[in-house]
Amino acid sequence: MSAPLAGRRVLVTAGPTFEDLDPVRFLGNRSSGKMGFAVAAAAADAGAEVVLIAGPVHLPTPAGVHRIDVRSAAQMHAAVFAALPADVYVGAAAVADFTPAQVAPSKIKKRGGETGLELQLVRTRDILADVAAHRPRPRVVMGFAAETDDVDSHARAKRAAKDVDLLAANRVGVPGSGFESDDNQLVVHDAAGSHALGPDSKTRLATTLVAMITARLASEAP
Ligand code: C5P
């Protein structure tokens, strides 16, 4: 088998993050981790040294991949920065944008009589944007964007705002793509334009994404 990524270190995040509210409750999302795990597997198949930083998911570790499990966005941020430097960063995790301002030390109880409960949330740090701004910067930084509407315009804006080289956008909430599916349909944006991929299995899409990453690495001066 050819190993076009031999000698390259690839860092991938995958899955959701869970933001604890109290010892029994958390805010999470519907990411399964399948897309990021498929990218990690494809990069390992291409000969890379792969570190996969995974939120809480129910997936086996791909062969030849070093996996680090985390729970929250803050833990994922710390694990990513501890694993840098890398040649390639792929941020496939669905990282929480907001986290509870405080974690209650004991279970939040209903007292009776109240009509609701207000939660105070604060912004998390943007791991993808922080990696793209970090020096030394990975040569290729790739992000994902799951959107329910205006997928292309949001994706183009996000790619530029976060200074990422490749941004793979997918529509969520439609059958056969997105969070819990084995299949996906992507539009990959770079500075020059966009490429539609799929619908196809996440495994085959991941192989194509890794080939795009490999081509960018090969085309850039060391
Ligand atoms: O802005 P949005 O959350 O839609 O961007 C999605 C992309 O940004 C994904 O690649 C995700 O991994 C990354 N992200 C991140 N840290 C955050 C929020 C999103 O790395 N706090």
mmCIF file of C-alpha atoms and ligand atoms in Angstrom:
data_model
loop_
_atom_site.group_PDB
_atom_site.id
_atom_site.type_symbol
_atom_site.label_atom_id
_atom_site.label_comp_id
_atom_site.label_asym_id
_atom_site.label_seq_id
_atom_site.Cartn_x
_atom_site.Cartn_y
_atom_site.Cartn_z
ATOM 1 C CA MET A 1 0.000 0.000 0.000
ATOM 2 C CA SER A 2 1.302 3.494 -0.771
ATOM 3 C CA ALA A 3 1.984 5.786 2.171
ATOM 4 C CA PRO A 4 1.750 9.377 0.898
ATOM 5 C CA LEU A 5 1.461 10.725 4.451
ATOM 6 C CA ALA A 6 4.439 8.776 5.862
ATOM 7 C CA GLY A 7 6.359 11.028 8.254
ATOM 8 C CA ARG A 8 3.414 13.419 8.678
ATOM 9 C CA ARG A 9 1.673 14.016 11.988
ATOM 10 C CA VAL A 10 -2.103 14.447 11.692
ATOM 11 C CA LEU A 11 -4.278 15.666 14.551
ATOM 12 C CA VAL A 12 -8.030 14.995 14.322
ATOM 13 C CA THR A 13 -10.870 15.930 16.676
ATOM 14 C CA ALA A 14 -14.154 14.035 16.553
ATOM 15 C CA GLY A 15 -17.479 13.640 18.284
ATOM 16 C CA PRO A 16 -19.479 15.953 20.517
ATOM 17 C CA THR A 17 -18.425 17.677 23.710
ATOM 18 C CA PHE A 18 -20.417 17.354 26.904
ATOM 19 C CA GLU A 19 -20.654 20.441 29.098
ATOM 20 C CA ASP A 20 -21.565 19.500 32.639
ATOM 21 C CA LEU A 21 -24.353 21.328 34.475
ATOM 22 C CA ASP A 22 -24.164 19.287 37.651
ATOM 23 C CA PRO A 23 -22.900 15.799 38.578
ATOM 24 C CA VAL A 24 -25.656 14.079 36.549
ATOM 25 C CA ARG A 25 -26.611 16.466 33.723
ATOM 26 C CA PHE A 26 -24.850 17.974 30.757
ATOM 27 C CA LEU A 27 -25.385 19.900 27.525
ATOM 28 C CA GLY A 28 -24.388 17.822 24.505
ATOM 29 C CA ASN A 29 -25.165 17.438 20.821
ATOM 30 C CA ARG A 30 -25.977 14.734 18.290
ATOM 31 C CA SER A 31 -22.519 14.270 16.766
ATOM 32 C CA SER A 32 -21.699 10.544 16.459
ATOM 33 C CA GLY A 33 -17.997 11.047 15.726
ATOM 34 C CA LYS A 34 -18.229 8.884 12.589
ATOM 35 C CA MET A 35 -16.863 11.499 10.154
ATOM 36 C CA GLY A 36 -13.823 12.354 12.283
ATOM 37 C CA PHE A 37 -13.074 8.699 13.061
ATOM 38 C CA ALA A 38 -13.250 7.948 9.314
ATOM 39 C CA VAL A 39 -10.786 10.783 8.585
ATOM 40 C CA ALA A 40 -8.429 9.478 11.292
ATOM 41 C CA ALA A 41 -8.623 5.951 9.812
ATOM 42 C CA ALA A 42 -8.002 7.226 6.274
ATOM 43 C CA ALA A 43 -4.997 9.291 7.397
ATOM 44 C CA ALA A 44 -3.529 6.260 9.205
ATOM 45 C CA ASP A 45 -4.096 4.151 6.066
ATOM 46 C CA ALA A 46 -2.146 6.812 4.145
ATOM 47 C CA GLY A 47 0.800 6.272 6.493
ATOM 48 C CA ALA A 48 0.416 9.265 8.844
ATOM 49 C CA GLU A 49 1.059 9.270 12.564
ATOM 50 C CA VAL A 50 -2.476 10.053 13.748
ATOM 51 C CA VAL A 51 -3.626 11.468 17.079
ATOM 52 C CA LEU A 52 -7.417 11.361 17.462
ATOM 53 C CA ILE A 53 -8.927 13.486 20.212
ATOM 54 C CA ALA A 54 -12.421 12.163 20.776
ATOM 55 C CA GLY A 55 -15.369 13.496 22.702
ATOM 56 C CA PRO A 56 -17.829 11.003 24.265
ATOM 57 C CA VAL A 57 -18.656 8.555 21.446
ATOM 58 C CA HIS A 58 -19.363 4.844 21.044
ATOM 59 C CA LEU A 59 -16.873 3.970 18.336
ATOM 60 C CA PRO A 60 -13.872 1.639 18.194
ATOM 61 C CA THR A 61 -10.435 3.199 17.773
ATOM 62 C CA PRO A 62 -9.239 2.865 14.153
ATOM 63 C CA ALA A 63 -6.153 0.674 13.626
ATOM 64 C CA GLY A 64 -2.860 2.461 14.071
ATOM 65 C CA VAL A 65 -4.432 5.582 15.616
ATOM 66 C CA HIS A 66 -3.461 7.046 19.000
ATOM 67 C CA ARG A 67 -6.716 8.053 20.709
ATOM 68 C CA ILE A 68 -7.174 10.516 23.561
ATOM 69 C CA ASP A 69 -10.652 10.693 25.118
ATOM 70 C CA VAL A 70 -11.989 13.990 26.472
ATOM 71 C CA ARG A 71 -15.375 15.231 27.634
ATOM 72 C CA SER A 72 -15.688 19.020 27.513
ATOM 73 C CA ALA A 73 -14.699 21.744 25.048
ATOM 74 C CA ALA A 74 -12.106 23.014 27.539
ATOM 75 C CA GLN A 75 -10.575 19.525 27.854
ATOM 76 C CA MET A 76 -10.547 19.159 24.062
ATOM 77 C CA HIS A 77 -8.803 22.521 23.683
ATOM 78 C CA ALA A 78 -6.138 21.519 26.219
ATOM 79 C CA ALA A 79 -5.625 18.073 24.625
ATOM 80 C CA VAL A 80 -5.256 19.578 21.139
ATOM 81 C CA PHE A 81 -2.668 22.122 22.266
ATOM 82 C CA ALA A 82 -0.778 19.427 24.206
ATOM 83 C CA ALA A 83 -0.658 17.327 21.000
ATOM 84 C CA LEU A 84 0.641 20.123 18.738
ATOM 85 C CA PRO A 85 2.731 20.650 16.650
ATOM 86 C CA ALA A 86 1.257 18.748 13.731
ATOM 87 C CA ASP A 87 1.480 18.923 9.944
ATOM 88 C CA VAL A 88 -2.286 18.652 9.571
ATOM 89 C CA TYR A 89 -5.199 19.562 11.842
ATOM 90 C CA VAL A 90 -8.698 18.335 11.089
ATOM 91 C CA GLY A 91 -11.371 19.735 13.411
ATOM 92 C CA ALA A 92 -14.301 17.414 12.868
ATOM 93 C CA ALA A 93 -15.624 17.610 16.434
ATOM 94 C CA ALA A 94 -18.923 19.343 17.140
ATOM 95 C CA VAL A 95 -17.488 21.508 19.897
ATOM 96 C CA ALA A 96 -19.962 23.284 22.166
ATOM 97 C CA ASP A 97 -20.054 27.019 21.531
ATOM 98 C CA PHE A 98 -21.358 27.698 25.041
ATOM 99 C CA THR A 99 -20.754 26.062 28.405
ATOM 100 C CA PRO A 100 -22.414 26.594 31.806
ATOM 101 C CA ALA A 101 -20.872 29.518 33.692
ATOM 102 C CA GLN A 102 -20.683 27.269 36.756
ATOM 103 C CA VAL A 103 -20.944 23.540 37.318
ATOM 104 C CA ALA A 104 -23.257 22.965 40.290
ATOM 105 C CA PRO A 105 -21.417 20.829 42.876
ATOM 106 C CA SER A 106 -24.568 18.810 43.646
ATOM 107 C CA LYS A 107 -27.650 17.876 41.635
ATOM 108 C CA ILE A 108 -29.813 20.879 40.743
ATOM 109 C CA LYS A 109 -33.178 20.262 42.451
ATOM 110 C CA LYS A 110 -36.604 21.505 41.581
ATOM 111 C CA ARG A 111 -38.095 23.182 44.598
ATOM 112 C CA GLY A 112 -41.747 23.125 43.561
ATOM 113 C CA GLY A 113 -43.716 26.158 42.509
ATOM 114 C CA GLU A 114 -41.124 27.542 40.099
ATOM 115 C CA THR A 115 -42.063 27.870 36.412
ATOM 116 C CA GLY A 116 -38.593 27.608 34.939
ATOM 117 C CA LEU A 117 -34.868 27.629 35.464
ATOM 118 C CA GLU A 118 -32.396 30.034 33.943
ATOM 119 C CA LEU A 119 -29.003 28.742 32.941
ATOM 120 C CA GLN A 120 -26.122 31.120 32.464
ATOM 121 C CA LEU A 121 -23.805 30.051 29.652
ATOM 122 C CA VAL A 122 -20.471 31.492 28.584
ATOM 123 C CA ARG A 123 -18.618 31.149 25.275
ATOM 124 C CA THR A 124 -16.071 28.385 24.857
ATOM 125 C CA ARG A 125 -12.751 29.007 23.126
ATOM 126 C CA ASP A 126 -12.735 28.227 19.408
ATOM 127 C CA ILE A 127 -10.219 25.399 19.039
ATOM 128 C CA LEU A 128 -10.124 25.542 15.238
ATOM 129 C CA ALA A 129 -9.503 29.293 15.081
ATOM 130 C CA ASP A 130 -6.908 29.049 17.865
ATOM 131 C CA VAL A 131 -5.036 26.255 16.010
ATOM 132 C CA ALA A 132 -5.068 28.274 12.770
ATOM 133 C CA ALA A 133 -3.649 31.298 14.641
ATOM 134 C CA HIS A 134 -1.020 29.250 16.500
ATOM 135 C CA ARG A 135 2.630 29.316 15.425
ATOM 136 C CA PRO A 136 4.032 27.031 14.166
ATOM 137 C CA ARG A 137 0.768 26.577 12.285
ATOM 138 C CA PRO A 138 -0.118 23.166 10.880
ATOM 139 C CA ARG A 139 0.490 23.309 7.121
ATOM 140 C CA VAL A 140 -3.093 22.245 6.434
ATOM 141 C CA VAL A 141 -5.964 23.207 8.729
ATOM 142 C CA MET A 142 -9.372 21.761 7.930
ATOM 143 C CA GLY A 143 -12.686 22.469 9.619
ATOM 144 C CA PHE A 144 -16.233 21.232 9.278
ATOM 145 C CA ALA A 145 -19.448 23.188 9.405
ATOM 146 C CA ALA A 146 -22.835 21.662 10.014
ATOM 147 C CA GLU A 147 -25.561 24.069 9.011
ATOM 148 C CA THR A 148 -29.311 23.869 8.750
ATOM 149 C CA ASP A 149 -29.659 26.713 6.206
ATOM 150 C CA ASP A 150 -27.605 28.960 3.895
ATOM 151 C CA VAL A 151 -24.943 26.248 4.020
ATOM 152 C CA ASP A 152 -22.630 27.680 1.352
ATOM 153 C CA SER A 153 -22.589 31.302 2.438
ATOM 154 C CA HIS A 154 -22.084 30.366 6.099
ATOM 155 C CA ALA A 155 -19.296 27.971 5.102
ATOM 156 C CA ARG A 156 -17.464 30.537 2.977
ATOM 157 C CA ALA A 157 -17.692 33.131 5.738
ATOM 158 C CA LYS A 158 -16.537 30.630 8.370
ATOM 159 C CA ARG A 159 -13.543 29.502 6.308
ATOM 160 C CA ALA A 160 -12.293 33.043 5.961
ATOM 161 C CA ALA A 161 -13.109 34.097 9.541
ATOM 162 C CA LYS A 162 -11.272 31.147 11.103
ATOM 163 C CA ASP A 163 -8.398 31.250 8.558
ATOM 164 C CA VAL A 164 -8.710 27.568 7.658
ATOM 165 C CA ASP A 165 -7.439 26.091 4.385
ATOM 166 C CA LEU A 166 -10.304 23.676 3.797
ATOM 167 C CA LEU A 167 -13.808 23.840 5.200
ATOM 168 C CA ALA A 168 -16.189 20.940 4.632
ATOM 169 C CA ALA A 169 -19.797 22.010 4.950
ATOM 170 C CA ASN A 170 -22.758 19.729 5.308
ATOM 171 C CA ARG A 171 -26.442 20.279 5.772
ATOM 172 C CA VAL A 172 -27.885 18.801 8.947
ATOM 173 C CA GLY A 173 -31.459 17.771 9.479
ATOM 174 C CA VAL A 174 -31.816 16.038 6.100
ATOM 175 C CA PRO A 175 -31.856 12.238 5.678
ATOM 176 C CA GLY A 176 -28.616 10.609 4.453
ATOM 177 C CA SER A 177 -26.231 13.242 5.726
ATOM 178 C CA GLY A 178 -24.936 14.806 8.888
ATOM 179 C CA PHE A 179 -24.605 13.838 12.488
ATOM 180 C CA GLU A 180 -25.901 10.312 13.049
ATOM 181 C CA SER A 181 -25.742 8.964 9.512
ATOM 182 C CA ASP A 182 -23.196 6.560 7.962
ATOM 183 C CA ASP A 183 -23.364 8.682 4.820
ATOM 184 C CA ASN A 184 -22.701 12.301 4.151
ATOM 185 C CA GLN A 185 -22.748 14.938 1.455
ATOM 186 C CA LEU A 186 -20.141 17.688 1.643
ATOM 187 C CA VAL A 187 -19.124 20.865 -0.098
ATOM 188 C CA VAL A 188 -15.438 21.518 0.506
ATOM 189 C CA HIS A 189 -14.459 25.187 0.308
ATOM 190 C CA ASP A 190 -10.928 26.465 -0.187
ATOM 191 C CA ALA A 191 -9.611 29.903 -1.115
ATOM 192 C CA ALA A 192 -10.105 29.164 -4.826
ATOM 193 C CA GLY A 193 -13.639 27.775 -4.796
ATOM 194 C CA SER A 194 -15.651 24.746 -3.802
ATOM 195 C CA HIS A 195 -15.971 21.042 -4.606
ATOM 196 C CA ALA A 196 -19.109 18.982 -4.013
ATOM 197 C CA LEU A 197 -18.502 15.468 -2.654
ATOM 198 C CA GLY A 198 -21.067 12.689 -2.297
ATOM 199 C CA PRO A 199 -23.558 11.606 -1.271
ATOM 200 C CA ASP A 200 -21.301 8.746 -0.244
ATOM 201 C CA SER A 201 -20.264 6.754 2.808
ATOM 202 C CA LYS A 202 -18.290 8.690 5.417
ATOM 203 C CA THR A 203 -15.472 6.163 4.885
ATOM 204 C CA ARG A 204 -15.149 6.929 1.162
ATOM 205 C CA LEU A 205 -15.593 10.671 1.725
ATOM 206 C CA ALA A 206 -12.807 10.563 4.327
ATOM 207 C CA THR A 207 -10.462 8.923 1.801
ATOM 208 C CA THR A 208 -11.195 11.753 -0.643
ATOM 209 C CA LEU A 209 -10.652 14.420 2.041
ATOM 210 C CA VAL A 210 -7.309 12.858 2.978
ATOM 211 C CA ALA A 211 -6.325 12.839 -0.716
ATOM 212 C CA MET A 212 -7.173 16.585 -0.892
ATOM 213 C CA ILE A 213 -5.065 17.219 2.215
ATOM 214 C CA THR A 214 -2.193 15.165 0.771
ATOM 215 C CA ALA A 215 -2.319 17.148 -2.485
ATOM 216 C CA ARG A 216 -2.129 20.447 -0.574
ATOM 217 C CA LEU A 217 0.860 19.226 1.442
ATOM 218 C CA ALA A 218 2.613 18.097 -1.745
ATOM 219 C CA SER A 219 1.951 21.374 -3.543
ATOM 220 C CA GLU A 220 3.317 23.653 -0.829
ATOM 221 C CA ALA A 221 6.954 24.480 -0.294
ATOM 222 C CA PRO A 222 8.425 22.906 2.873
HETATM 223 O O1 C5P B 1 -18.609 28.024 14.035
HETATM 224 P P1 C5P B 1 -18.907 26.552 14.032
HETATM 225 O O2 C5P B 1 -19.022 25.976 15.420
HETATM 226 O O3 C5P B 1 -20.041 26.124 13.156
HETATM 227 O O4 C5P B 1 -17.592 25.928 13.357
HETATM 228 C C1 C5P B 1 -17.441 24.547 13.203
HETATM 229 C C2 C5P B 1 -15.978 24.228 13.133
HETATM 230 O O5 C5P B 1 -15.263 24.903 14.178
HETATM 231 C C3 C5P B 1 -15.700 22.763 13.328
HETATM 232 O O6 C5P B 1 -14.540 22.406 12.592
HETATM 233 C C4 C5P B 1 -15.446 22.671 14.840
HETATM 234 O O7 C5P B 1 -14.626 21.563 15.161
HETATM 235 C C5 C5P B 1 -14.759 23.987 15.115
HETATM 236 N N1 C5P B 1 -14.994 24.543 16.472
HETATM 237 C C6 C5P B 1 -13.958 24.536 17.396
HETATM 238 N N2 C5P B 1 -14.143 25.075 18.652
HETATM 239 C C7 C5P B 1 -15.321 25.632 18.989
HETATM 240 C C8 C5P B 1 -16.394 25.656 18.063
HETATM 241 C C9 C5P B 1 -16.201 25.096 16.809
HETATM 242 O O8 C5P B 1 -12.869 24.024 17.075
HETATM 243 N N3 C5P B 1 -15.460 26.125 20.212
#
